[in-house]
Every structure is written in structure tokens, then in C-alpha cells.
Amino acid sequence: MATKAPAGQLTEEHEMIRQAAREFAQNEIAPIAAEFDESGEFPLETIRKMGQMGFMGIEIPEQYGGAGMDTMAYVLALEEISKADASHGTIMSVNNSLYCYAIYKFGTEEQKQQFMRPVAAGEKIGAYSLTEPMSGSDAATMRSRAVRDGDDYLITGRKSWVTSGPVADYILLFTITDPDKGAKGITAFLVEADKPGFTRGKKEPKLGIRASATSEILFEDYRVPASQRLGEEGEGFKIAMTVLDAGRIGIATQALGIAEAAYEASLQFVREREAFGQKIGEFQGTSFKIADMKTRIEAARGLIHSAAWAKQASKDSGGRYTLEASMAKLFASETAMFCAHHAVQIHGGMGYSKELPVERYFRDAKITEIYEGTSEIQRLVISRMETGLR
Ligand code: CAA
């Protein structure tokens, strides 16, 4: 059932999903997070369970396999999952906002049934593939190509940094159909993995979010029917950017979860640990860190909730929430780094040790300032929108 609440107000349904996500995250994810971080194994079992709980397609209507809830429900649940483990947070965020939401917004009925329904239900895994080895922040300069061949297209090229690339069943792929048109020559396709012409590259060894699998994917004369094109030819860049606005709210929320985990560990530590005859939280050098962490966390939450309400409103108005999403992503990801950095310092040697999760929060936080648009790109988007200059 759809949740309808005026901006700023949480419903009983919101509290219920937050509680369900918190219990699941603390009981089923937190205990295995360190082990999966160490091994780098993809946590398929917990992801499947999250699918059964409706967490893999929260905003997708129930008739399409989702939970039929609103954006606020999505961010409340994602925050809890990310607080327990940022890797699960990444997988959930990409599946929900970069993959399912794209098809829900731009797909045909057949595409929704075939490519969105099983992913929203958590039975299959979806990925989003924009980046290439020579095209990251400057996303429109990609080189991969799709050439029309009768009722099909033949795709050739190399895509990189694909979240869930090693395990994805379906991929939302952006590639060039008209190289003379720049950003307006990019087209989106829904592609199935493991068909002739498709290869997965090696899994990237990463600093953080190590249980979230990332890889290149390669296409060589990969045949895709025109019925699997998402939108019209040349609409791909706009689709990619529209969907990234949604994705950036997800990453902001993941960052909030990491920041909170780092903060709560620090809070407990400064209340218990003694040095020089007093609790370390009684030293101003430590207590001011706690104050700064808490203030930034609440500010990040405010920006994320504003962005979530703006996205929800856009579903009726069709308007954009680019500014809100970029501000939330920028501030929350820098808050995650700030809090994780202070948490390690507060814990001293224990913060540097793998015996506590604090060093993992530090490693996991960094990616939130990089993927789905670096902090520099968020500043560029925000300032362009405010000044009207380029
Ligand atoms: N919504 C809708 N349309 C948008 C838009 C948005 N948010 N942003 C731009 N557009 C449209 C513009 O209106 C413009 O259309 P018109 O020409 O019709 O006016 C068109 O797109 C081109 O826009 P720009 O001229 O602004 O494009 P640009 O080349 O200057 O690039 C950019 C803008 C903001 C820098 C963009 O390239 C960008 O966001 N780069 C970062 C890419 C990124 O986030 N990559 C991460 C990929 S995902 C990932 O990390 C891995 C993963 O698996 C999670």
C-alpha cells in the first residue's frame, strides 16, 4: 500500500519499515559484515532475504514485485541496512534507485514485467553501467557503441566500475548510437548477462565496500533486440542523469548509515575508556569531536529527508530534484568521512585494529565521496544550478 504523508511527517508505516530494517540489519547483517569484508564474497543469502522483505524494490508497486512504499520509507530502511554494513547498502541502493527506478520511470509495460519485476522482488540482481575506462566524471565522452542491425542492435565496448557487475542478471547499459551527437547520441538498453558476446571482467580489489562486487563488463557484437532499448535513441544521457539524481539520494543515505555507525561506536568508547584518571569523553578535545559528529549527522539527515520528500513530490509533478539530491550526497558523504576519521582517532590503536568495525567504517566511507558523482561533480552541479553559469 502506498504511504502518503505530508513533507516532514513520518507515518506509522515509516516507523514499521525502519524498525523491520533495523532488526534485520542488526540480527542478520551486522554479525557477518566483518567476515564478508575480509573474504570479499558477495552476500547473496542476506540479499535474497532482503528481497523477501521487500527491501530490493521499496518504491516499486506491489503488482511489479516491489513493496509499494514511498521514498521516505526507502531512505529509512537503507539507512539501517548501511549502518550495519555499507556493502549491503550499496547493493540495495543500486538495485532500488539506479536499476528498478529507471525502468519504473522510463520502461514499457513489457520491460517492467520482464526486467523490473524479478529484480524488485530480489530474485534477480540489477546493475547500472555508465562509466568506461576513459570516461568517469565526464560521462558523455564514452566510446562503446551500439549499431543498429535490423530489429536488433550490436553492442561492442568495455564498461567499468559496475556495482554488482560480477553477479548481476540484468544491466541498464548506456552506450553510443550516434557518435556525432555527443550526449544526445547516447542510448539506454536493458541487457541480459551471460549471453553470447557478454563477458564479466575480473572483480576489482577494493579499499572498502569489499562485499559489494564490482567489475568491468565487456561486450563484443552482443545482440540486443530493439524492444530492450529503454526510451528512444539519444535519450540515454538524460535517463542516466535523471536516474543518478535518485541514486545520489541512496548514496547519501548509505553515507549517513556509515557516519552513524562510526558515531555510535565513538560515543560508547568515550563513555567507557579512561585515561589520566577520567573518561576520555571528559576531555574537551574528544567531547568537541562528538559534538561536531552529531551536528553533521543531523544536518545530513535533514538534507536527505528534504531530498526524499522532493523526489516523492516529483513523482506527481514530474519536476527535478537534482539540487536536493546533490546537496544531500555532497554533505552526507563528507560527513561519513569526517565521522569515520574522528572515530578512528578517538579509538586510537583500537580504531586501527581489525578487532573493531571502526577501521571498516573508515575504508567504506571513502567511496561515498567518489561514486555516483564525486564531491567535485556535486559541487559543479549545485553551483551551476544556483548561478545559472557553466
Ligand atoms: N536530470 C535530467 N537531465 C539532466 C540532468 C539531470 N540531473 N543533468 C543534465 N541533464 C541534461 C541537461 O539538461 C542537458 O540536456 P539538454 O542539452 O537537452 O539541455 C544534457 O543532460 C547534458 O547536460 P550537461 O550539458 O550539463 O552535461 P555535461 O556533459 O556538462 O555533464 C555532469 C554534466 C553533471 C558533469 C554529468 O556528466 C555527471 O553527473 N557526471 C558524473 C557521472 C557519474 O555520476 N558517474 C557515476 C556513475 S555510476 C557509478 O558510480 C557506479 C555504480 O555502479 C554505482
XYZ file of C-alpha atoms and ligand atoms in Angstrom:
444
model
C 0.000 0.000 0.000
C 1.321 3.429 -0.879
C 2.326 5.643 2.019
C 1.097 9.209 1.821
C 2.461 11.678 4.338
C 2.952 15.410 4.062
C 6.564 16.571 3.829
C 8.295 16.350 7.189
C 5.892 13.857 8.731
C 6.644 10.181 9.267
C 3.761 7.714 9.264
C 3.237 4.546 11.268
C 4.238 2.635 8.133
C 7.546 4.532 8.025
C 8.252 3.615 11.645
C 7.383 -0.008 10.888
C 9.782 -0.333 7.961
C 12.528 1.450 9.909
C 12.063 -0.999 12.796
C 11.941 -4.052 10.497
C 15.101 -2.915 8.696
C 16.869 -2.155 11.992
C 16.098 -5.599 13.426
C 17.088 -7.389 10.238
C 20.276 -5.341 9.876
C 21.403 -5.832 13.468
C 20.418 -9.528 13.694
C 21.356 -10.808 10.235
C 23.832 -8.384 8.665
C 25.965 -6.873 11.460
C 27.207 -10.303 12.675
C 28.504 -11.299 9.204
C 29.775 -7.915 7.980
C 33.408 -8.344 9.070
C 33.627 -11.852 7.597
C 32.290 -10.752 4.190
C 34.513 -7.665 4.239
C 37.518 -9.908 4.817
C 36.635 -12.504 2.163
C 35.155 -10.071 -0.372
C 32.438 -12.652 -1.037
C 29.076 -11.381 -2.335
C 26.442 -11.795 0.431
C 23.830 -13.462 -1.766
C 21.927 -15.130 1.071
C 21.195 -11.930 3.002
C 20.427 -10.055 -0.225
C 17.832 -12.727 -1.126
C 16.294 -12.366 2.353
C 16.219 -8.596 1.893
C 14.329 -9.240 -1.341
C 11.763 -11.343 0.517
C 11.305 -8.468 2.968
C 10.622 -6.053 0.109
C 13.879 -4.095 0.554
C 15.150 -4.574 -3.007
C 12.299 -2.652 -4.669
C 10.820 -0.477 -1.938
C 9.306 2.198 -4.206
C 8.125 -0.212 -6.886
C 4.368 -1.023 -6.769
C 3.406 -4.409 -5.388
C 1.987 -5.589 -8.733
C 5.558 -5.337 -10.080
C 7.166 -7.263 -7.223
C 8.043 -4.264 -5.046
C 6.928 -3.051 -1.619
C 4.809 -0.156 -2.949
C 6.129 2.349 -0.428
C 7.473 5.895 -0.773
C 10.933 7.452 -0.954
C 10.992 8.201 2.788
C 10.390 4.502 3.527
C 13.281 3.701 1.194
C 15.775 6.028 2.888
C 14.734 4.950 6.395
C 15.317 1.279 5.539
C 18.542 1.927 3.613
C 19.997 3.930 6.495
C 19.517 0.972 8.862
C 20.993 -1.551 6.415
C 24.011 0.698 5.693
C 24.612 1.294 9.388
C 25.116 -2.447 9.820
C 27.115 -2.865 6.613
C 27.842 -0.385 3.825
C 28.339 -3.195 1.269
C 24.748 -4.383 1.699
C 23.782 -0.689 1.477
C 25.457 -0.281 -1.919
C 23.846 -3.386 -3.377
C 20.426 -2.277 -2.090
C 20.845 1.300 -3.312
C 21.905 0.392 -6.860
C 19.199 -2.270 -7.173
C 16.472 0.117 -5.982
C 17.336 3.529 -7.314
C 19.650 3.083 -10.287
C 18.065 -0.044 -11.761
C 14.418 -0.614 -10.726
C 13.527 3.061 -10.519
C 14.893 3.675 -14.046
C 12.661 1.007 -15.566
C 9.679 2.086 -13.485
C 10.088 5.650 -14.759
C 11.099 5.047 -18.366
C 10.211 1.423 -19.221
C 7.383 -0.097 -21.263
C 4.918 -2.485 -19.616
C 6.775 -5.466 -21.128
C 10.126 -4.162 -19.850
C 8.667 -3.706 -16.375
C 7.357 -7.270 -16.349
C 10.492 -8.874 -17.742
C 13.326 -6.760 -16.347
C 11.987 -4.969 -13.280
C 9.620 -7.381 -11.544
C 12.163 -10.132 -10.636
C 14.756 -7.542 -9.564
C 12.298 -5.572 -7.423
C 11.325 -8.870 -5.773
C 15.007 -9.590 -5.051
C 15.023 -12.791 -7.133
C 17.461 -11.302 -9.654
C 20.113 -8.612 -9.324
C 20.222 -5.440 -11.383
C 23.165 -3.173 -12.260
C 23.714 0.245 -13.851
C 26.565 0.741 -16.280
C 27.582 4.236 -17.388
C 31.316 4.528 -16.641
C 34.079 3.432 -19.010
C 37.848 3.226 -18.532
C 38.314 6.656 -20.193
C 35.005 8.221 -19.138
C 34.074 8.720 -15.470
C 33.038 12.207 -14.338
C 32.817 13.310 -17.987
C 30.191 10.680 -18.621
C 29.159 11.858 -22.104
C 32.574 11.020 -23.604
C 32.032 7.250 -23.608
C 33.342 5.129 -26.511
C 31.271 1.917 -26.506
C 28.909 1.585 -29.465
C 25.539 0.080 -30.371
C 24.968 -0.286 -34.119
C 21.508 -0.961 -35.495
C 21.194 -4.304 -37.301
C 17.611 -4.907 -38.496
C 15.389 -5.308 -35.428
C 18.439 -5.569 -33.171
C 21.492 -3.618 -32.099
C 25.027 -4.976 -31.904
C 26.919 -3.668 -28.877
C 30.703 -3.527 -28.567
C 32.722 -1.917 -25.807
C 34.167 -2.014 -22.329
C 32.332 -0.664 -19.274
C 33.998 -0.283 -15.901
C 33.265 0.063 -12.186
C 29.928 -1.718 -12.464
C 28.466 -2.259 -8.991
C 27.232 -5.883 -8.780
C 28.872 -6.455 -12.208
C 30.221 -9.910 -11.231
C 26.761 -11.172 -10.201
C 24.142 -9.043 -11.996
C 21.463 -10.816 -14.014
C 20.377 -7.667 -15.860
C 22.203 -4.435 -16.606
C 20.949 -0.982 -17.512
C 23.595 -0.054 -20.074
C 24.383 3.329 -21.595
C 26.178 3.346 -24.924
C 26.564 5.445 -28.075
C 24.250 5.008 -31.036
C 25.269 8.236 -32.806
C 28.891 9.306 -32.229
C 28.357 12.689 -33.937
C 25.789 13.889 -31.422
C 27.743 13.885 -28.136
C 25.464 13.481 -25.105
C 22.443 13.334 -27.437
C 23.939 10.306 -29.200
C 23.731 8.094 -26.097
C 21.050 5.419 -25.773
C 19.995 3.167 -22.856
C 19.482 -0.603 -23.143
C 18.359 -3.366 -20.796
C 20.763 -6.229 -21.323
C 20.883 -9.765 -20.012
C 24.176 -11.064 -18.661
C 25.760 -14.304 -19.821
C 24.511 -14.203 -23.419
C 26.912 -14.605 -26.371
C 29.167 -11.563 -26.668
C 28.978 -10.735 -22.936
C 31.932 -11.231 -20.570
C 32.489 -10.177 -16.996
C 35.916 -8.732 -16.240
C 37.872 -9.506 -13.102
C 36.445 -8.413 -9.789
C 38.037 -5.150 -8.635
C 40.078 -5.468 -5.437
C 38.823 -2.508 -3.397
C 39.720 -0.484 -0.280
C 36.180 -0.617 1.120
C 32.655 -1.941 0.489
C 34.535 -5.136 -0.275
C 31.490 -7.439 -0.139
C 29.815 -5.424 -2.870
C 31.205 -6.922 -6.059
C 32.490 -4.514 -8.720
C 33.881 -5.351 -12.150
C 34.250 -4.410 -15.777
C 31.778 -5.863 -18.246
C 32.705 -6.397 -21.866
C 30.574 -6.574 -24.991
C 31.615 -7.899 -28.360
C 28.946 -7.948 -31.055
C 26.421 -8.528 -28.295
C 22.983 -8.726 -29.911
C 20.101 -6.971 -28.185
C 16.596 -6.579 -29.653
C 15.317 -3.007 -30.133
C 12.468 -3.913 -27.738
C 15.118 -3.823 -24.959
C 16.004 -0.196 -25.639
C 14.943 1.971 -22.682
C 13.451 5.156 -24.088
C 14.249 6.465 -27.549
C 17.591 6.638 -29.320
C 19.538 9.633 -27.981
C 17.624 9.797 -24.686
C 20.215 7.764 -22.795
C 22.192 10.619 -21.213
C 19.063 12.274 -19.829
C 17.887 8.928 -18.467
C 21.317 8.323 -16.911
C 21.316 11.742 -15.226
C 17.681 11.550 -14.091
C 18.319 8.176 -12.512
C 21.566 9.361 -10.907
C 19.574 12.001 -9.036
C 17.695 9.125 -7.394
C 20.909 7.142 -6.928
C 22.597 10.060 -5.186
C 19.889 10.099 -2.502
C 20.677 6.406 -1.975
C 24.432 7.010 -1.618
C 23.792 9.960 0.703
C 21.731 7.608 2.856
C 24.415 4.940 2.780
C 26.905 7.597 3.931
C 24.552 8.600 6.758
C 24.426 4.973 7.915
C 28.241 4.748 7.965
C 28.522 8.078 9.825
C 26.035 6.939 12.450
C 27.781 3.617 12.973
C 31.102 5.440 13.465
C 29.463 7.934 15.801
C 27.702 5.359 17.973
C 30.891 3.314 18.377
C 32.711 6.511 19.405
C 30.013 7.531 21.843
C 30.211 4.215 23.645
C 34.024 4.311 23.680
C 34.377 7.833 25.122
C 31.947 6.977 27.928
C 33.896 3.855 28.933
C 37.556 4.423 28.174
C 39.600 6.153 30.851
C 42.915 7.998 30.586
C 44.711 10.277 33.013
C 42.144 9.429 35.686
C 38.982 10.362 33.776
C 36.679 9.210 30.969
C 38.177 10.318 27.662
C 34.808 11.911 26.802
C 35.525 14.407 29.574
C 38.469 15.822 27.650
C 37.366 18.745 25.549
C 39.478 17.503 22.621
C 37.282 14.396 22.490
C 33.930 15.861 23.509
C 34.102 18.524 20.783
C 34.646 15.768 18.208
C 31.451 14.108 19.479
C 29.571 17.412 19.205
C 30.776 18.013 15.634
C 29.955 14.464 14.540
C 26.432 14.586 15.971
C 25.702 18.013 14.463
C 26.852 16.986 10.987
C 24.902 13.713 11.158
C 21.656 15.535 11.950
C 22.346 18.123 9.227
C 22.977 15.302 6.713
C 19.748 13.603 7.775
C 17.854 16.854 7.208
C 19.247 17.226 3.676
C 18.494 13.574 2.866
C 14.922 13.815 4.114
C 14.380 17.040 2.130
C 15.699 15.277 -0.964
C 13.476 12.251 -0.264
C 10.352 14.431 0.016
C 11.393 16.283 -3.164
C 11.790 13.001 -5.054
C 8.418 11.810 -3.777
C 6.780 15.081 -4.917
C 8.443 14.743 -8.337
C 6.533 11.502 -8.942
C 3.353 13.605 -9.331
C 4.814 16.863 -10.619
C 7.439 15.402 -12.965
C 9.839 18.070 -11.642
C 13.528 17.578 -10.933
C 15.187 17.277 -7.517
C 18.757 17.445 -8.811
C 19.800 20.222 -6.408
C 18.402 18.495 -3.309
C 19.970 15.142 -4.282
C 23.413 16.632 -4.988
C 23.445 18.655 -1.754
C 22.457 15.590 0.257
C 25.101 13.407 -1.437
C 27.842 16.027 -1.049
C 27.206 16.768 2.606
C 26.410 13.236 3.754
C 29.446 11.670 2.083
C 31.774 14.288 3.580
C 30.047 13.686 6.930
C 30.740 9.956 6.620
C 34.444 10.639 6.058
C 34.509 13.213 8.862
C 32.872 10.855 11.353
C 34.868 7.787 10.330
C 38.113 9.789 10.557
C 37.246 11.065 14.044
C 36.067 7.616 15.133
C 39.458 6.076 14.300
C 41.256 8.895 16.132
C 39.032 8.612 19.202
C 39.596 4.838 19.353
C 43.373 5.223 18.930
C 45.069 1.875 18.336
C 41.726 0.067 18.621
C 40.397 2.213 15.776
C 43.225 0.968 13.590
C 42.697 -2.676 14.523
C 40.524 -5.151 12.656
C 39.165 -6.299 16.020
C 36.635 -3.459 15.863
C 34.497 -2.380 12.875
C 35.742 1.226 13.120
C 38.541 0.756 10.580
C 35.970 -0.745 8.184
C 33.763 2.346 8.505
C 36.834 4.431 7.603
C 37.535 2.333 4.484
C 33.857 2.145 3.494
C 33.221 5.881 3.891
C 35.685 6.982 1.192
C 33.771 5.591 -1.787
C 30.716 7.712 -0.966
C 32.753 10.805 -1.960
C 33.619 9.168 -5.291
C 30.913 7.026 -6.898
C 27.650 8.227 -8.417
C 29.390 11.579 -8.912
C 32.432 12.766 -6.966
C 32.155 15.585 -4.425
C 33.663 17.831 -7.115
C 30.862 16.877 -9.545
C 28.223 17.519 -6.854
C 29.725 20.993 -6.272
C 29.678 21.593 -10.020
C 26.011 20.533 -10.292
C 24.962 22.640 -7.279
C 26.858 25.763 -8.325
C 25.691 25.524 -11.962
C 22.095 25.274 -10.793
C 22.456 28.199 -8.405
C 24.429 30.588 -10.626
C 22.951 29.556 -13.955
C 26.548 29.761 -15.251
C 28.600 26.950 -16.787
N 18.284 15.343 -14.916
C 17.808 15.441 -16.185
N 18.542 15.903 -17.222
C 19.812 16.276 -16.948
C 20.374 16.209 -15.683
C 19.548 15.712 -14.620
N 20.031 15.615 -13.389
N 21.641 16.651 -15.723
C 21.891 17.003 -17.001
N 20.767 16.766 -17.746
C 20.597 17.019 -19.173
C 20.800 18.518 -19.447
O 19.594 19.240 -19.275
C 21.256 18.501 -20.897
O 20.140 18.352 -21.755
P 19.821 19.492 -22.896
O 21.067 19.505 -23.739
O 18.608 18.967 -23.570
O 19.630 20.759 -22.133
C 22.039 17.192 -21.018
O 21.606 16.367 -19.924
C 23.530 17.420 -20.911
O 23.768 18.089 -19.679
P 25.114 18.888 -19.395
O 25.423 19.757 -20.569
O 25.005 19.530 -18.069
O 26.172 17.698 -19.390
P 27.711 17.678 -19.048
O 28.391 16.878 -20.081
O 28.217 19.053 -18.745
O 27.759 16.767 -17.723
C 27.667 16.283 -15.397
C 27.092 17.067 -16.589
C 26.855 16.755 -14.221
C 29.134 16.589 -15.170
C 27.478 14.761 -15.617
O 28.323 14.306 -16.649
C 27.719 13.952 -14.376
O 26.852 13.858 -13.497
N 28.906 13.313 -14.268
C 29.165 12.343 -13.205
C 28.792 10.960 -13.671
C 28.600 9.996 -12.544
O 27.980 10.316 -11.535
N 29.089 8.775 -12.731
C 28.908 7.736 -11.795
C 28.341 6.528 -12.490
S 27.569 5.279 -11.547
C 28.733 4.624 -10.525
O 29.370 5.340 -9.839
C 28.971 3.153 -10.429
C 27.850 2.346 -9.909
O 27.647 1.222 -10.326
C 27.052 2.849 -8.800
